[in-house]
Amino acid sequence: MSSLLREEMQRVLFRPGKQTLVEFIEIEEAPQGRHFLCVSVGKNKVVQLSIVRCQIAQTAKKSGSKRSHTKRSSIQDCYMRTEVCSLQDLTLVDGRDPDVDDPCFLLHFDKVRTVTAVSCSAKYCFVRALVALSDQHCQRSLNLRNFDWSYIKPTSFYSNRGDCVVLTQICFYAFNLVCLSMCPVPLDA
């Protein structure tokens, strides 16, 4: 689902502005509807953070009919970028408490923007993308506070628990079981 949403947002919202959508997360905000925090890179290598809001399509009655029909709208009508800021203007990302599984974090621009991701893993995924983009395009380290660094910048092969690492561990355990099952068992009684 998220890859389809990524492709659609890229096609409709970012490609016309000559930008590439790098990462996005769904966020929770007081108004109803889906909201996304997106980070994109422009053709001139400017990195932008955007809030994308989803508006729900209205239902309309067809004249002369008793049944109501859902108004079909394109994604252009549904999704719109409401806030846009530059990564260059971001002075601090505050995770609030690294010891608590809290999906909320603070983005410090001229004003502080509170963001609540749908999960703590989404929060860390987004911050990892920001750190990489800041190092690559802004030539400066992003100022982070109150994050567990082992999830931001893994220092060893096993601290990054990606799918390949898990698959490697499963294969290693299976190989050990096969080897152990082939060992002869002494029948001394």
CSV table of C-alpha atoms in Angstrom, one decimal:
chain,number,residue,atom,x,y,z
A,1,MET,CA,0.0,0.0,0.0
A,2,SER,CA,2.7,2.5,0.9
A,3,SER,CA,4.6,1.9,-2.3
A,4,LEU,CA,1.5,2.6,-4.4
A,5,LEU,CA,0.9,5.8,-2.3
A,6,ARG,CA,4.6,6.8,-2.7
A,7,GLU,CA,4.3,6.4,-6.5
A,8,GLU,CA,1.1,8.3,-6.7
A,9,MET,CA,2.3,11.2,-4.5
A,10,GLN,CA,5.6,11.3,-6.5
A,11,ARG,CA,3.7,11.4,-9.8
A,12,VAL,CA,1.1,14.0,-8.8
A,13,LEU,CA,2.7,16.2,-6.1
A,14,PHE,CA,6.5,16.1,-6.5
A,15,ARG,CA,7.3,15.3,-10.2
A,16,PRO,CA,5.6,18.5,-11.6
A,17,GLY,CA,7.9,20.5,-9.3
A,18,LYS,CA,11.0,18.6,-10.5
A,19,GLN,CA,11.4,16.9,-7.0
A,20,THR,CA,11.9,13.4,-5.9
A,21,LEU,CA,10.0,12.0,-2.9
A,22,VAL,CA,12.7,10.4,-0.7
A,23,GLU,CA,10.7,9.4,2.4
A,24,PHE,CA,7.3,9.9,3.9
A,25,ILE,CA,5.5,8.8,7.1
A,26,GLU,CA,1.9,9.0,8.1
A,27,ILE,CA,1.3,11.4,11.0
A,28,GLU,CA,-1.5,11.9,13.4
A,29,GLU,CA,-3.0,15.4,13.7
A,30,ALA,CA,-6.1,16.8,15.4
A,31,PRO,CA,-8.2,17.3,12.2
A,32,GLN,CA,-9.7,14.2,10.7
A,33,GLY,CA,-8.1,12.6,7.6
A,34,ARG,CA,-4.8,11.3,6.7
A,35,HIS,CA,-1.7,13.5,6.9
A,36,PHE,CA,1.8,12.8,5.7
A,37,LEU,CA,5.2,14.3,6.5
A,38,CYS,CA,7.3,14.0,3.3
A,39,VAL,CA,10.9,14.8,2.6
A,40,SER,CA,11.9,15.5,-1.1
A,41,VAL,CA,14.9,16.6,-3.0
A,42,GLY,CA,14.6,19.1,-5.8
A,43,LYS,CA,16.5,19.2,-9.1
A,44,ASN,CA,18.8,21.9,-7.5
A,45,LYS,CA,19.5,19.5,-4.6
A,46,VAL,CA,17.4,21.5,-2.1
A,47,VAL,CA,15.8,19.3,0.5
A,48,GLN,CA,12.3,20.1,1.6
A,49,LEU,CA,10.0,18.9,4.3
A,50,SER,CA,6.3,19.0,3.4
A,51,ILE,CA,3.0,18.3,5.2
A,52,VAL,CA,0.6,16.7,2.8
A,53,ARG,CA,-3.1,16.6,3.8
A,54,CYS,CA,-5.7,14.3,2.4
A,55,GLN,CA,-9.2,15.6,1.9
A,56,ILE,CA,-12.0,13.1,1.9
A,57,ALA,CA,-14.2,13.2,-1.3
A,58,GLN,CA,-17.8,14.4,-0.8
A,59,THR,CA,-20.8,12.3,-1.8
A,60,ALA,CA,-23.2,13.8,-4.3
A,61,LYS,CA,-26.7,12.8,-5.5
A,62,LYS,CA,-27.2,12.2,-9.1
A,63,SER,CA,-30.3,14.0,-10.4
A,64,GLY,CA,-33.3,11.8,-11.0
A,65,SER,CA,-31.8,8.9,-9.0
A,66,LYS,CA,-32.6,7.7,-5.5
A,67,ARG,CA,-29.1,6.2,-5.0
A,68,SER,CA,-26.2,8.4,-4.0
A,69,HIS,CA,-22.9,8.1,-5.9
A,70,THR,CA,-19.5,8.8,-4.6
A,71,LYS,CA,-17.9,11.7,-6.3
A,72,ARG,CA,-14.8,10.4,-8.1
A,73,SER,CA,-11.9,12.7,-7.7
A,74,SER,CA,-8.4,12.5,-8.8
A,75,ILE,CA,-5.5,12.5,-6.3
A,76,GLN,CA,-4.8,16.1,-7.3
A,77,ASP,CA,-8.1,17.0,-5.6
A,78,CYS,CA,-7.4,14.7,-2.6
A,79,TYR,CA,-3.9,15.5,-1.6
A,80,MET,CA,-2.3,18.9,-1.2
A,81,ARG,CA,0.9,20.2,0.3
A,82,THR,CA,0.0,22.6,3.0
A,83,GLU,CA,3.4,23.4,4.7
A,84,VAL,CA,6.8,23.4,3.1
A,85,CYS,CA,10.1,24.2,4.7
A,86,SER,CA,13.7,23.6,3.9
A,87,LEU,CA,16.0,21.1,5.6
A,88,GLN,CA,18.6,23.9,5.8
A,89,ASP,CA,16.3,25.8,8.2
A,90,LEU,CA,15.9,22.8,10.5
A,91,THR,CA,18.1,23.5,13.6
A,92,LEU,CA,17.2,20.5,15.8
A,93,VAL,CA,15.2,17.3,15.8
A,94,ASP,CA,14.2,16.3,19.3
A,95,GLY,CA,13.0,12.8,20.0
A,96,ARG,CA,11.7,13.8,23.5
A,97,ASP,CA,12.7,10.6,25.3
A,98,PRO,CA,15.0,7.9,23.9
A,99,ASP,CA,14.0,5.4,26.6
A,100,VAL,CA,10.3,5.4,25.9
A,101,ASP,CA,8.5,4.1,22.8
A,102,ASP,CA,7.1,7.5,21.9
A,103,PRO,CA,6.2,8.2,18.2
A,104,CYS,CA,6.2,12.0,18.9
A,105,PHE,CA,9.1,14.2,18.0
A,106,LEU,CA,9.8,17.9,17.7
A,107,LEU,CA,11.1,19.7,14.6
A,108,HIS,CA,12.8,23.0,15.5
A,109,PHE,CA,12.6,25.7,12.7
A,110,ASP,CA,11.9,29.3,13.6
A,111,LYS,CA,9.0,27.8,15.5
A,112,VAL,CA,8.8,24.3,17.0
A,113,ARG,CA,6.6,21.9,15.1
A,114,THR,CA,5.3,18.9,17.0
A,115,VAL,CA,4.9,15.7,14.9
A,116,THR,CA,3.3,12.5,16.0
A,117,ALA,CA,4.1,9.6,13.7
A,118,VAL,CA,1.8,6.5,13.6
A,119,SER,CA,4.6,4.4,15.2
A,120,CYS,CA,8.0,4.8,16.8
A,121,SER,CA,9.6,2.8,13.9
A,122,ALA,CA,8.2,5.3,11.4
A,123,LYS,CA,9.7,8.1,13.5
A,124,TYR,CA,13.2,6.6,13.4
A,125,CYS,CA,12.9,5.7,9.7
A,126,PHE,CA,12.1,9.3,8.9
A,127,VAL,CA,14.9,10.7,11.1
A,128,ARG,CA,17.4,8.3,9.5
A,129,ALA,CA,16.4,9.7,6.1
A,130,LEU,CA,16.8,13.3,7.4
A,131,VAL,CA,20.3,12.5,8.8
A,132,ALA,CA,21.4,10.9,5.5
A,133,LEU,CA,20.0,13.8,3.4
A,134,SER,CA,21.6,16.4,5.7
A,135,ASP,CA,25.0,14.8,5.4
A,136,GLN,CA,24.7,14.4,1.6
A,137,HIS,CA,23.0,17.6,0.5
A,138,CYS,CA,23.5,20.2,3.3
A,139,GLN,CA,27.1,19.2,4.1
A,140,ARG,CA,26.4,19.4,7.8
A,141,SER,CA,25.4,17.0,10.5
A,142,LEU,CA,21.8,17.2,11.6
A,143,ASN,CA,21.5,18.3,15.2
A,144,LEU,CA,19.6,15.4,17.0
A,145,ARG,CA,18.6,15.2,20.7
A,146,ASN,CA,16.9,12.4,22.7
A,147,PHE,CA,17.2,9.6,20.2
A,148,ASP,CA,18.7,6.1,20.6
A,149,TRP,CA,21.8,6.3,18.4
A,150,SER,CA,21.9,2.6,17.7
A,151,TYR,CA,18.7,3.0,15.7
A,152,ILE,CA,19.9,6.2,13.9
A,153,LYS,CA,23.3,5.1,12.8
A,154,PRO,CA,24.0,1.4,13.3
A,155,THR,CA,27.6,0.7,14.2
A,156,SER,CA,27.7,-3.0,13.5
A,157,PHE,CA,26.2,-5.6,11.1
A,158,TYR,CA,23.9,-7.0,13.6
A,159,SER,CA,22.5,-3.8,15.0
A,160,ASN,CA,20.7,-3.0,11.7
A,161,ARG,CA,17.9,-5.6,11.8
A,162,GLY,CA,16.9,-5.4,8.1
A,163,ASP,CA,15.3,-8.3,6.2
A,164,CYS,CA,18.6,-9.6,4.9
A,165,VAL,CA,20.1,-9.9,8.4
A,166,VAL,CA,17.1,-11.8,9.7
A,167,LEU,CA,17.2,-14.1,6.7
A,168,THR,CA,20.9,-14.7,7.1
A,169,GLN,CA,20.4,-15.6,10.8
A,170,ILE,CA,17.6,-18.0,9.9
A,171,CYS,CA,19.8,-19.7,7.3
A,172,PHE,CA,22.6,-20.0,9.7
A,173,TYR,CA,20.4,-21.6,12.3
A,174,ALA,CA,18.9,-24.0,9.7
A,175,PHE,CA,22.4,-25.0,8.5
A,176,ASN,CA,23.5,-25.7,12.2
A,177,LEU,CA,20.4,-27.9,12.6
A,178,VAL,CA,21.2,-29.9,9.4
A,179,CYS,CA,24.8,-30.4,10.6
A,180,LEU,CA,23.7,-31.5,14.0
A,181,SER,CA,21.2,-33.9,12.6
A,182,MET,CA,23.9,-35.6,10.5
A,183,CYS,CA,26.2,-36.2,13.4
A,184,PRO,CA,26.3,-39.8,14.5
A,185,VAL,CA,24.9,-40.5,18.0
A,186,PRO,CA,26.8,-43.0,20.1
A,187,LEU,CA,24.6,-45.9,21.1
A,188,ASP,CA,26.6,-46.8,24.3
A,189,ALA,CA,24.3,-47.8,27.0
